[in-house]
Short mmCIF file of N, CA and C in Angstrom, two decimals:
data_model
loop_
_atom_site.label_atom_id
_atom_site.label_comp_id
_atom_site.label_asym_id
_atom_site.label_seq_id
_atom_site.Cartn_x
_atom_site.Cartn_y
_atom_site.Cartn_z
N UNK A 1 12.67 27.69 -9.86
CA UNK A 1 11.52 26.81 -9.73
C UNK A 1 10.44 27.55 -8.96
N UNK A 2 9.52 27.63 -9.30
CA UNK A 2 8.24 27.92 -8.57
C UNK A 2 7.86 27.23 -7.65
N UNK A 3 7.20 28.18 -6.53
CA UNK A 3 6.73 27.51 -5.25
C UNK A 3 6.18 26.67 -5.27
N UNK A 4 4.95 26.29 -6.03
CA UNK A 4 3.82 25.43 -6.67
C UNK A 4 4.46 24.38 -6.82
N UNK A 5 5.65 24.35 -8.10
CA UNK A 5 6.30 23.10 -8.20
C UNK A 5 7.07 22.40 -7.11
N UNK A 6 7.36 23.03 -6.71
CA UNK A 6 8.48 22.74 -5.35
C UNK A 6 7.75 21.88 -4.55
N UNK A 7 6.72 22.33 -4.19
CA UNK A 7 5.51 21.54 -2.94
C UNK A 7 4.90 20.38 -3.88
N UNK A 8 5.01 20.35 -5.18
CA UNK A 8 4.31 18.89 -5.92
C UNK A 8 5.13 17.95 -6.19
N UNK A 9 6.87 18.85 -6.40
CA UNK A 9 8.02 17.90 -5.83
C UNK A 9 7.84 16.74 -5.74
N UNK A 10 7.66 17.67 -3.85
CA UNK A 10 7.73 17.30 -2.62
C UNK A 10 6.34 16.09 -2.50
N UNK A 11 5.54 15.76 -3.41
CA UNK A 11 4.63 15.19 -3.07
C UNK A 11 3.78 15.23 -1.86
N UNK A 12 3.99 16.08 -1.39
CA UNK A 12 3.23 16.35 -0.08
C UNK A 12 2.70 14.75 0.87
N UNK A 13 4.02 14.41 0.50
CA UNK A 13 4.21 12.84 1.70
C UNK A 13 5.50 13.14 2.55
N UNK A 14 6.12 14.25 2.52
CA UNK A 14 7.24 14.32 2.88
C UNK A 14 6.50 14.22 4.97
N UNK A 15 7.45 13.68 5.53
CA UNK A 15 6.88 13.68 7.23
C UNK A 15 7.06 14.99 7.71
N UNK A 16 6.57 15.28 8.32
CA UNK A 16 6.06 16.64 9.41
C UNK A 16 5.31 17.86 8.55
N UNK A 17 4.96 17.20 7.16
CA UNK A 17 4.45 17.96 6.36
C UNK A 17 3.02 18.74 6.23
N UNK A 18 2.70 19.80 7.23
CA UNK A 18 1.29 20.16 7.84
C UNK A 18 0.35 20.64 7.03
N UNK A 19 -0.79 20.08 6.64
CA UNK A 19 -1.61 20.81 5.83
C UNK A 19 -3.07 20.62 6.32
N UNK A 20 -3.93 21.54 5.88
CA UNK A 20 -5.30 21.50 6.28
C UNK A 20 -5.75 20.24 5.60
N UNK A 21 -6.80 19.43 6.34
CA UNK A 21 -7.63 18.26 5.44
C UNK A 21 -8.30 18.63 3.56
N UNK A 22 -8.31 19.45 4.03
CA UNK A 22 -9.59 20.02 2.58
C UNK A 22 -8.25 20.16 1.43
N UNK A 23 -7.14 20.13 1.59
CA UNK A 23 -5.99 20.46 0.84
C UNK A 23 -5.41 19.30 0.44
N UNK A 24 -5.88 18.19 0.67
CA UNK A 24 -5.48 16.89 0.48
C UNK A 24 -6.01 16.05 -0.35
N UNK A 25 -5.68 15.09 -0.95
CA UNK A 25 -6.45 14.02 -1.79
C UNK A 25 -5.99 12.81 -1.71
N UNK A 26 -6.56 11.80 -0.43
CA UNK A 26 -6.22 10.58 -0.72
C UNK A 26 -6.42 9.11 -1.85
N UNK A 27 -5.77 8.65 -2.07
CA UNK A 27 -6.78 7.86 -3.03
C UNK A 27 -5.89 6.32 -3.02
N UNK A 28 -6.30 4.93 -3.23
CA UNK A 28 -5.68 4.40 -3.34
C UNK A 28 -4.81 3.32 -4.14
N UNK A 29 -3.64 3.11 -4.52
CA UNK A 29 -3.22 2.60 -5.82
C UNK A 29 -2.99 1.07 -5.37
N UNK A 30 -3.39 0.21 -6.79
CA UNK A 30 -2.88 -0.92 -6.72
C UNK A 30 -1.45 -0.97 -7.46
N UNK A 31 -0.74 -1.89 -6.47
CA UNK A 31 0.48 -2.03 -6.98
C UNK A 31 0.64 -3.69 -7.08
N UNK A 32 0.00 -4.05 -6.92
CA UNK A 32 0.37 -5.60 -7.17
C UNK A 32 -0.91 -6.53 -7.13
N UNK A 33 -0.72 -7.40 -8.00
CA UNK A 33 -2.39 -8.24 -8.26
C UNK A 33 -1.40 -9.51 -8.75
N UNK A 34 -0.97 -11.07 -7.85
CA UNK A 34 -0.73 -12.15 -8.55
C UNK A 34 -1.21 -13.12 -7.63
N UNK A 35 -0.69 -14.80 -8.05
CA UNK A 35 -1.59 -15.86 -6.99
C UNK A 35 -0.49 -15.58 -5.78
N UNK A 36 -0.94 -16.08 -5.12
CA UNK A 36 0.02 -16.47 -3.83
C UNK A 36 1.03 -17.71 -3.88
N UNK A 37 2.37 -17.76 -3.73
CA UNK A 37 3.29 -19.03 -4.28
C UNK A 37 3.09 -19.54 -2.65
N UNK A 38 2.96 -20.92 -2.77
CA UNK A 38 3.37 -22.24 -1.74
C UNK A 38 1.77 -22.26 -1.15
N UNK A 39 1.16 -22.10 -1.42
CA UNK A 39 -0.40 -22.21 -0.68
C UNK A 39 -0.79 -23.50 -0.22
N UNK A 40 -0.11 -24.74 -0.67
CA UNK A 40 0.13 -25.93 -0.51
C UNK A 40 0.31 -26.70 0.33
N UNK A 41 1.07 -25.65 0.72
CA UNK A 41 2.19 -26.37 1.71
C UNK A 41 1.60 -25.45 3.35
N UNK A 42 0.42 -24.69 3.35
CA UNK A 42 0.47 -23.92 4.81
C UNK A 42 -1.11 -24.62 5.18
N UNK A 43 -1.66 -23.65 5.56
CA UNK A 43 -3.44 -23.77 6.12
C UNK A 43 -4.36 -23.63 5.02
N UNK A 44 -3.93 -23.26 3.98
CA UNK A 44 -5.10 -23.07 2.99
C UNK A 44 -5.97 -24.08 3.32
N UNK A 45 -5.80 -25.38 2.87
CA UNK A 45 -6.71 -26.31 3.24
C UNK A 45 -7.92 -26.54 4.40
N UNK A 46 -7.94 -25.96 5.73
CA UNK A 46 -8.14 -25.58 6.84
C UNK A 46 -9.24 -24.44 7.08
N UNK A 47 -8.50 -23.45 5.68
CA UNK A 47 -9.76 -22.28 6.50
C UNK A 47 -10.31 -22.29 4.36
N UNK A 48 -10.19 -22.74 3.09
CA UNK A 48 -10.78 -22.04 2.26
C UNK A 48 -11.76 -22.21 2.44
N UNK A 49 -13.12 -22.85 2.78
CA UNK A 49 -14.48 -22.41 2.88
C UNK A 49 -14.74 -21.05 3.65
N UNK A 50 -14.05 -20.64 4.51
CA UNK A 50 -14.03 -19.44 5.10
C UNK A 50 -13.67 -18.15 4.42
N UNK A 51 -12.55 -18.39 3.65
CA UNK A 51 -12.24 -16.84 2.69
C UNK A 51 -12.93 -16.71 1.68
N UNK A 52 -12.97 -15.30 1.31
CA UNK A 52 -13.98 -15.47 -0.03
C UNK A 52 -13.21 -13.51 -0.64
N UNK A 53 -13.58 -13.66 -2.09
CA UNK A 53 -13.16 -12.54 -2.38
C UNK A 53 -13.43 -11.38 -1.27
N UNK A 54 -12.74 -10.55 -1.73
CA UNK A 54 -12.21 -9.23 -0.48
C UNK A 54 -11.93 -9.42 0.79
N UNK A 55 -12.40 -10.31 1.21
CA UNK A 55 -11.37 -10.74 2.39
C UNK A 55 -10.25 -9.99 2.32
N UNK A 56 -9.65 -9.48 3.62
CA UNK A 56 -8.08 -8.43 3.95
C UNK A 56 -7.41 -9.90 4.33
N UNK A 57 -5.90 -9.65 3.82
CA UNK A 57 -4.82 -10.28 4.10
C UNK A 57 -4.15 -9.90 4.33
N UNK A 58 -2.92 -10.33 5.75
CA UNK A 58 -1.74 -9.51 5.91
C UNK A 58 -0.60 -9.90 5.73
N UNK A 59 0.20 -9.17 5.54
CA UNK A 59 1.70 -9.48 5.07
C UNK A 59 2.25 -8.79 5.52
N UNK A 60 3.36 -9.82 6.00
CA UNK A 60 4.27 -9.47 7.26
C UNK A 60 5.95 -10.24 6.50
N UNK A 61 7.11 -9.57 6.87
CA UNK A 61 8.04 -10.15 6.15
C UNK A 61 8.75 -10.81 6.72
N UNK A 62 9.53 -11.32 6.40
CA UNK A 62 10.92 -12.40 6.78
C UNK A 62 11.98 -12.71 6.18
N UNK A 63 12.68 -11.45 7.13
CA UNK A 63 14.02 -11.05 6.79
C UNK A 63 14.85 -12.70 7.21
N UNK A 64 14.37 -13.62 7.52
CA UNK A 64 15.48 -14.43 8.26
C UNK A 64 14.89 -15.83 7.32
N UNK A 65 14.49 -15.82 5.85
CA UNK A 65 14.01 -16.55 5.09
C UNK A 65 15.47 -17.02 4.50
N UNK A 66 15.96 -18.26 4.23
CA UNK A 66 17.31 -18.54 4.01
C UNK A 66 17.34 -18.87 2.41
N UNK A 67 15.94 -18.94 2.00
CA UNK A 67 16.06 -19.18 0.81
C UNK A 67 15.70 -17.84 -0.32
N UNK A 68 15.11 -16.48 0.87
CA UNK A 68 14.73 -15.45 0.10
C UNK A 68 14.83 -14.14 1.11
N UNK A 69 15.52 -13.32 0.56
CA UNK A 69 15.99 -11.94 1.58
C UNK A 69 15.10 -11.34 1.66
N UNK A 70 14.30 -11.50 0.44
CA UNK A 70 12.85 -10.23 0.41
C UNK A 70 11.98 -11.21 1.07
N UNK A 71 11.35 -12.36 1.00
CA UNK A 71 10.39 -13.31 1.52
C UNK A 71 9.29 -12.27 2.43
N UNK A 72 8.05 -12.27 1.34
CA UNK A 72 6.87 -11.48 2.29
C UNK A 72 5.82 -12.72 2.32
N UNK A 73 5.92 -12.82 3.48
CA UNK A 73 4.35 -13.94 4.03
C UNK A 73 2.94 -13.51 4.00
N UNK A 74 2.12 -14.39 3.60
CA UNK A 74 0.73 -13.94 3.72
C UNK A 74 -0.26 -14.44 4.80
N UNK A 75 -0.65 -13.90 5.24
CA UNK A 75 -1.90 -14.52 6.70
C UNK A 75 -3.03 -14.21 6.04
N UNK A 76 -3.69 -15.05 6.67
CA UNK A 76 -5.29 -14.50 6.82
C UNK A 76 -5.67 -15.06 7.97
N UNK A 77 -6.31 -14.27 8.71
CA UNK A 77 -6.75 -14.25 10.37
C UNK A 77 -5.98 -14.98 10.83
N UNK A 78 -4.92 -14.80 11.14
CA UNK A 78 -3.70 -15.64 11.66
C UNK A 78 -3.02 -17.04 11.13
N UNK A 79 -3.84 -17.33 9.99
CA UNK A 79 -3.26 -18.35 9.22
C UNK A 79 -2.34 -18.55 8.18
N UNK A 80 -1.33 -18.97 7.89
CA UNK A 80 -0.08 -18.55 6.87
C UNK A 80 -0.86 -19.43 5.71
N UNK A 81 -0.82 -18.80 4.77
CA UNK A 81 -1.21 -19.04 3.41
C UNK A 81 -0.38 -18.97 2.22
N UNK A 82 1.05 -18.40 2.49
CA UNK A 82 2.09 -18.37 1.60
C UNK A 82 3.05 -16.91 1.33
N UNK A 83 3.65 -17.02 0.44
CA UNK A 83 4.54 -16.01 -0.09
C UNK A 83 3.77 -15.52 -1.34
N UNK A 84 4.61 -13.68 -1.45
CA UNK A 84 4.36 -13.54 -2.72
C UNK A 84 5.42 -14.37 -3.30
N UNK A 85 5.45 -13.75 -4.87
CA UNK A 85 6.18 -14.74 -5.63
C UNK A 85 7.53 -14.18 -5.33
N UNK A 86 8.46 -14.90 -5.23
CA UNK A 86 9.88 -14.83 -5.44
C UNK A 86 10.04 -13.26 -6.27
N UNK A 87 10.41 -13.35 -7.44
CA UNK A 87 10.58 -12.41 -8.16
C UNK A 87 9.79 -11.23 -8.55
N UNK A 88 8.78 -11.31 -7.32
CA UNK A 88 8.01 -9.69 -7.65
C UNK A 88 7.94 -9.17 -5.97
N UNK A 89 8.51 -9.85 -5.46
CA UNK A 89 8.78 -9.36 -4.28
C UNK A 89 9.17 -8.31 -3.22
N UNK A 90 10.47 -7.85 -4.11
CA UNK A 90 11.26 -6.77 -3.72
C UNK A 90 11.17 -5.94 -3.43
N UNK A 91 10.23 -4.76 -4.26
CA UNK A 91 9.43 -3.77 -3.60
C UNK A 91 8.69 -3.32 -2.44
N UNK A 92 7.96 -4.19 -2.53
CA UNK A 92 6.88 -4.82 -1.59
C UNK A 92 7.71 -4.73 -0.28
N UNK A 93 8.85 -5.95 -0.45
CA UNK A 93 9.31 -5.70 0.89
C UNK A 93 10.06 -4.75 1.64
N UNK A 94 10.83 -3.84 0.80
CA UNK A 94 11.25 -2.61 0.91
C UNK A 94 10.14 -1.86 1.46
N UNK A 95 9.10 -2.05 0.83
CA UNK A 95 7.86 -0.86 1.42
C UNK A 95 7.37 -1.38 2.56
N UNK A 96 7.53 -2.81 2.85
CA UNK A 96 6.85 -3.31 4.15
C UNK A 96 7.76 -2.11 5.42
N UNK A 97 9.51 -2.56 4.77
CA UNK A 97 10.49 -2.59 5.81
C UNK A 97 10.36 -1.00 6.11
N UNK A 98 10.17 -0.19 5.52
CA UNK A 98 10.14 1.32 5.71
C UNK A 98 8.54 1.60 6.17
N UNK A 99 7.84 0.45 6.78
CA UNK A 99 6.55 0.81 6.84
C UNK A 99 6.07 1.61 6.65
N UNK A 100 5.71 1.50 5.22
CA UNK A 100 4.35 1.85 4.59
C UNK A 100 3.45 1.10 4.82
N UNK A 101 2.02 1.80 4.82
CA UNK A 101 0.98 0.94 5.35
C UNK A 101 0.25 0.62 3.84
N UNK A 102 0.45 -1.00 3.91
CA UNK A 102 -0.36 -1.19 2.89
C UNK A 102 -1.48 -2.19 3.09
N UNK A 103 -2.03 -2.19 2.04
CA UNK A 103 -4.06 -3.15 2.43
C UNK A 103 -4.00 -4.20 1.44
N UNK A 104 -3.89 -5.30 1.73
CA UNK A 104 -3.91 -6.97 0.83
C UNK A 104 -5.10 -7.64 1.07
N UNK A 105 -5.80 -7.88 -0.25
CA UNK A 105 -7.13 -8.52 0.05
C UNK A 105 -6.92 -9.38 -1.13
N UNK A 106 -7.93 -10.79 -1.00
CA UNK A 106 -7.40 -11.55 -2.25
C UNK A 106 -8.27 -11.35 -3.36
N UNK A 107 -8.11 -11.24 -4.43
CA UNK A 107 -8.59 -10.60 -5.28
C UNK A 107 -9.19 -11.38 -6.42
N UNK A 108 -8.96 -13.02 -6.40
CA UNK A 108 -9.89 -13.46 -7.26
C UNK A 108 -9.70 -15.25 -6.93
N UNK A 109 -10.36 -15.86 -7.43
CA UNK A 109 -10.08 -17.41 -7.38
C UNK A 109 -9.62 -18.07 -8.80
N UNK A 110 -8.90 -18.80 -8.98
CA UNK A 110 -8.51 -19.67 -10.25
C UNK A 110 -9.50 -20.48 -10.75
N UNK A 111 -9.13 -20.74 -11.95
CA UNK A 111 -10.19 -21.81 -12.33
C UNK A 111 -10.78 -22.78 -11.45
N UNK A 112 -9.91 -23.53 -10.15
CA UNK A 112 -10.69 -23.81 -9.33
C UNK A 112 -10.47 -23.38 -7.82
N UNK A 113 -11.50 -23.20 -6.79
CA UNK A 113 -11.16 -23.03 -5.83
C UNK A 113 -10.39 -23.74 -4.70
N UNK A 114 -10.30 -25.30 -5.19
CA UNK A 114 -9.85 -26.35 -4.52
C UNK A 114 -8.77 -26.62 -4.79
N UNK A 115 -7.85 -25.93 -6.02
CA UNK A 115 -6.44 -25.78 -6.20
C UNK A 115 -5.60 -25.16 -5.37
N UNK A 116 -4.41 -26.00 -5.31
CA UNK A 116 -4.01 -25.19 -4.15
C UNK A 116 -3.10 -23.81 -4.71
N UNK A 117 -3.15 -23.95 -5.94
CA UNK A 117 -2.35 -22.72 -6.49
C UNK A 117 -3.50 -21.40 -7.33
N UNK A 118 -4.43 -21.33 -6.68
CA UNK A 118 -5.50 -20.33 -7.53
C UNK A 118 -6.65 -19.07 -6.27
N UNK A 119 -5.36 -19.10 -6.02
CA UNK A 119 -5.90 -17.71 -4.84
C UNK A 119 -4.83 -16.53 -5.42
N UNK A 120 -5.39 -15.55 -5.55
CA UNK A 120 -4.58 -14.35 -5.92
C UNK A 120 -5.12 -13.33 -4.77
N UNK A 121 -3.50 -12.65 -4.58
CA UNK A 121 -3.62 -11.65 -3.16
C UNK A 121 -3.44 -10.24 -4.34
N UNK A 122 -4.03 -8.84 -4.31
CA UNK A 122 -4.18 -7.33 -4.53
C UNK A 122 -3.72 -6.71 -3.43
N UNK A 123 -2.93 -6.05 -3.99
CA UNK A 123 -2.17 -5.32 -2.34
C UNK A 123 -1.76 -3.38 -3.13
N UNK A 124 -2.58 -2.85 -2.35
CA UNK A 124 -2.84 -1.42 -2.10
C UNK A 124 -1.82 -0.32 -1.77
N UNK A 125 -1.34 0.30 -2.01
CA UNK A 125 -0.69 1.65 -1.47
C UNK A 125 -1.79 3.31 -1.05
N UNK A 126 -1.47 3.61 -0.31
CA UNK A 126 -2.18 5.16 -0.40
C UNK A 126 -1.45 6.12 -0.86
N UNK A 127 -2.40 7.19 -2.02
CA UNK A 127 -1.17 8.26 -2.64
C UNK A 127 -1.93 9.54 -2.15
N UNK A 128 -0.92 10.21 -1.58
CA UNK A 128 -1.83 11.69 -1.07
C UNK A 128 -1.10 12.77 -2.05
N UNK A 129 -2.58 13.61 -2.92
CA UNK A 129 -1.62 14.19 -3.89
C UNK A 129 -2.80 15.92 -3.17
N UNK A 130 -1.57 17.03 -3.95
CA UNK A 130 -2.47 18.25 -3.94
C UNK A 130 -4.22 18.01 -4.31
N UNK A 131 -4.80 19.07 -3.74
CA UNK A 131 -6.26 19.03 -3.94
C UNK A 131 -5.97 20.30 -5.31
N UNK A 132 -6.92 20.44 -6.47
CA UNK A 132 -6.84 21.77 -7.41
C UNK A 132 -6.78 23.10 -6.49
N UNK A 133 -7.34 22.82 -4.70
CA UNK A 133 -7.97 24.23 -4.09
C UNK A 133 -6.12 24.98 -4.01
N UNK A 134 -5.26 23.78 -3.14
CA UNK A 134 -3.91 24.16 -2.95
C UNK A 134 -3.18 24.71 -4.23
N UNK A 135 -3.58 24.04 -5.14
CA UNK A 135 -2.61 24.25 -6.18
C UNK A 135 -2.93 26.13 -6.82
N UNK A 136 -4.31 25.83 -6.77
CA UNK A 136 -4.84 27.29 -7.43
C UNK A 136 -4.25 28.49 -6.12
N UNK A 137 -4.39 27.94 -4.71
CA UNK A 137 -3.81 29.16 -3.82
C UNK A 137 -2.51 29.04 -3.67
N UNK A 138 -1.54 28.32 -4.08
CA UNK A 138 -0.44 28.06 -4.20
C UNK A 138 0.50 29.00 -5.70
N UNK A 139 -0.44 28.96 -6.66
CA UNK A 139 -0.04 29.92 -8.41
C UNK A 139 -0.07 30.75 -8.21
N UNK A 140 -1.82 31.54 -7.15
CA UNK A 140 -2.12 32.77 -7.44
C UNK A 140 -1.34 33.66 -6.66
N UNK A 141 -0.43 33.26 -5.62
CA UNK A 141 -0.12 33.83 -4.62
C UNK A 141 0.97 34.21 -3.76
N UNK A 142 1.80 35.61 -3.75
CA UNK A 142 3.33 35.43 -3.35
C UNK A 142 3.58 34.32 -2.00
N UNK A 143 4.58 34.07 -2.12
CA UNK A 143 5.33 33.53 -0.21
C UNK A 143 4.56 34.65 0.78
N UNK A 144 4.88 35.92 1.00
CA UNK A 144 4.23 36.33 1.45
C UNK A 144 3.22 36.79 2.14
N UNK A 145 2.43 36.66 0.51
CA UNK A 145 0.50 36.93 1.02
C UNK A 145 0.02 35.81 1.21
N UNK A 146 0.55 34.89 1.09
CA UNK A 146 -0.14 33.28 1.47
C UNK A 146 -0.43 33.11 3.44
N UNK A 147 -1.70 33.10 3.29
CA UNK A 147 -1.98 32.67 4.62
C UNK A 147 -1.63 31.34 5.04
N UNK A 148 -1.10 31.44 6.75
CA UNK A 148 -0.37 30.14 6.96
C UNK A 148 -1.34 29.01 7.48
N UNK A 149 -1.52 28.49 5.91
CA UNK A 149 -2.32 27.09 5.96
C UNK A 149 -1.40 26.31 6.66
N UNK A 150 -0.48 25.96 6.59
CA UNK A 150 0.22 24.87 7.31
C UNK A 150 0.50 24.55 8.62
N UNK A 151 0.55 25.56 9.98
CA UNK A 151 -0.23 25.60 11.08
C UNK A 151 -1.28 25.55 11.35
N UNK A 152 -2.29 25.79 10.51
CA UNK A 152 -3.57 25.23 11.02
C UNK A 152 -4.39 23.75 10.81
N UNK A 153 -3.25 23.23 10.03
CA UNK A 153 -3.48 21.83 9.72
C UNK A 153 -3.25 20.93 10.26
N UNK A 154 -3.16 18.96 9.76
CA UNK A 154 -2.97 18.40 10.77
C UNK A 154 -1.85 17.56 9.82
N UNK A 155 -0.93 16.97 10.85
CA UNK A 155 0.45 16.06 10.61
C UNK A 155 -0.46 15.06 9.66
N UNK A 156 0.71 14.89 8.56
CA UNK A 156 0.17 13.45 7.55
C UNK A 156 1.11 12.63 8.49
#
């Protein structure tokens, strides 16, 4: 295997993985876009004149949910607004539990805004991939003659 491949592997997310800024490419993925389940039943009522598209939401989990192992909760400015759904959950909460940092903003309104089931939460991942500069000094270049970019860089 080539060096090149080896380090794209590695996705260059691996931890203590040092690289210069300019060698990097952040960008960020959506991984999930649905309504929010139980909105009904929390504060919605209370604060919706206050939220409005893009608004950030946070989600925080609950491992001690008796009716759901994955159970990820949604806030907005300290107000519980619901769960994702049951069955798209899982991930999500795996990625909460290994904290990953992810960004939830709600992403659209239902046919009406006064329903209590027509708020949809978008929730974000960050993917840090090679820049073309690494990859091209990474092909052209033995182990060797490669200058050590990776001490002069900073911890992802």
């Amino acid at each position: 295997m080539k060096r090149s491949e080896f380090i794209k592997s590695l996705g260059l997310g691996a931890s203590g993985l040092i690289l210069p800024r300019n060698l990097l490419s952040k960008s960020k993925v959506k991984i999930y876009d649905n309504y929010i389940r139980g909105i009904n039943r929390y504060n919605y009522s209370k604060i919706k004149s206050q939220i409005a598209i893009g608004d950030e939401l946070q989600l925080i989990r609950e491992e001690s949910n008796i009716h759901d192992v994955f159970a990820v909760q949604v806030f907005y400015d300290g107000y519980k607004l619901g769960y994702l759904t049951a069955y798209e959950n899982i991930v999500i909460a795996h990625m909460l539990d290994a904290e990953v940092e992810l960004k939830s903003y709600v992403s659209e309104w239902g046919e009406d805004k006064d329903s209590y089931s027509r708020m949809a939460i978008e929730i974000f991942a960050e993917r840090i991939s090679p820049t073309p500069q690494l990859i091209t000094a990474l092909q052209n270049t033995s182990a060797d003659e490669v200058v050590d970019v990776y001490r002069k860089g900073y911890k992802i």
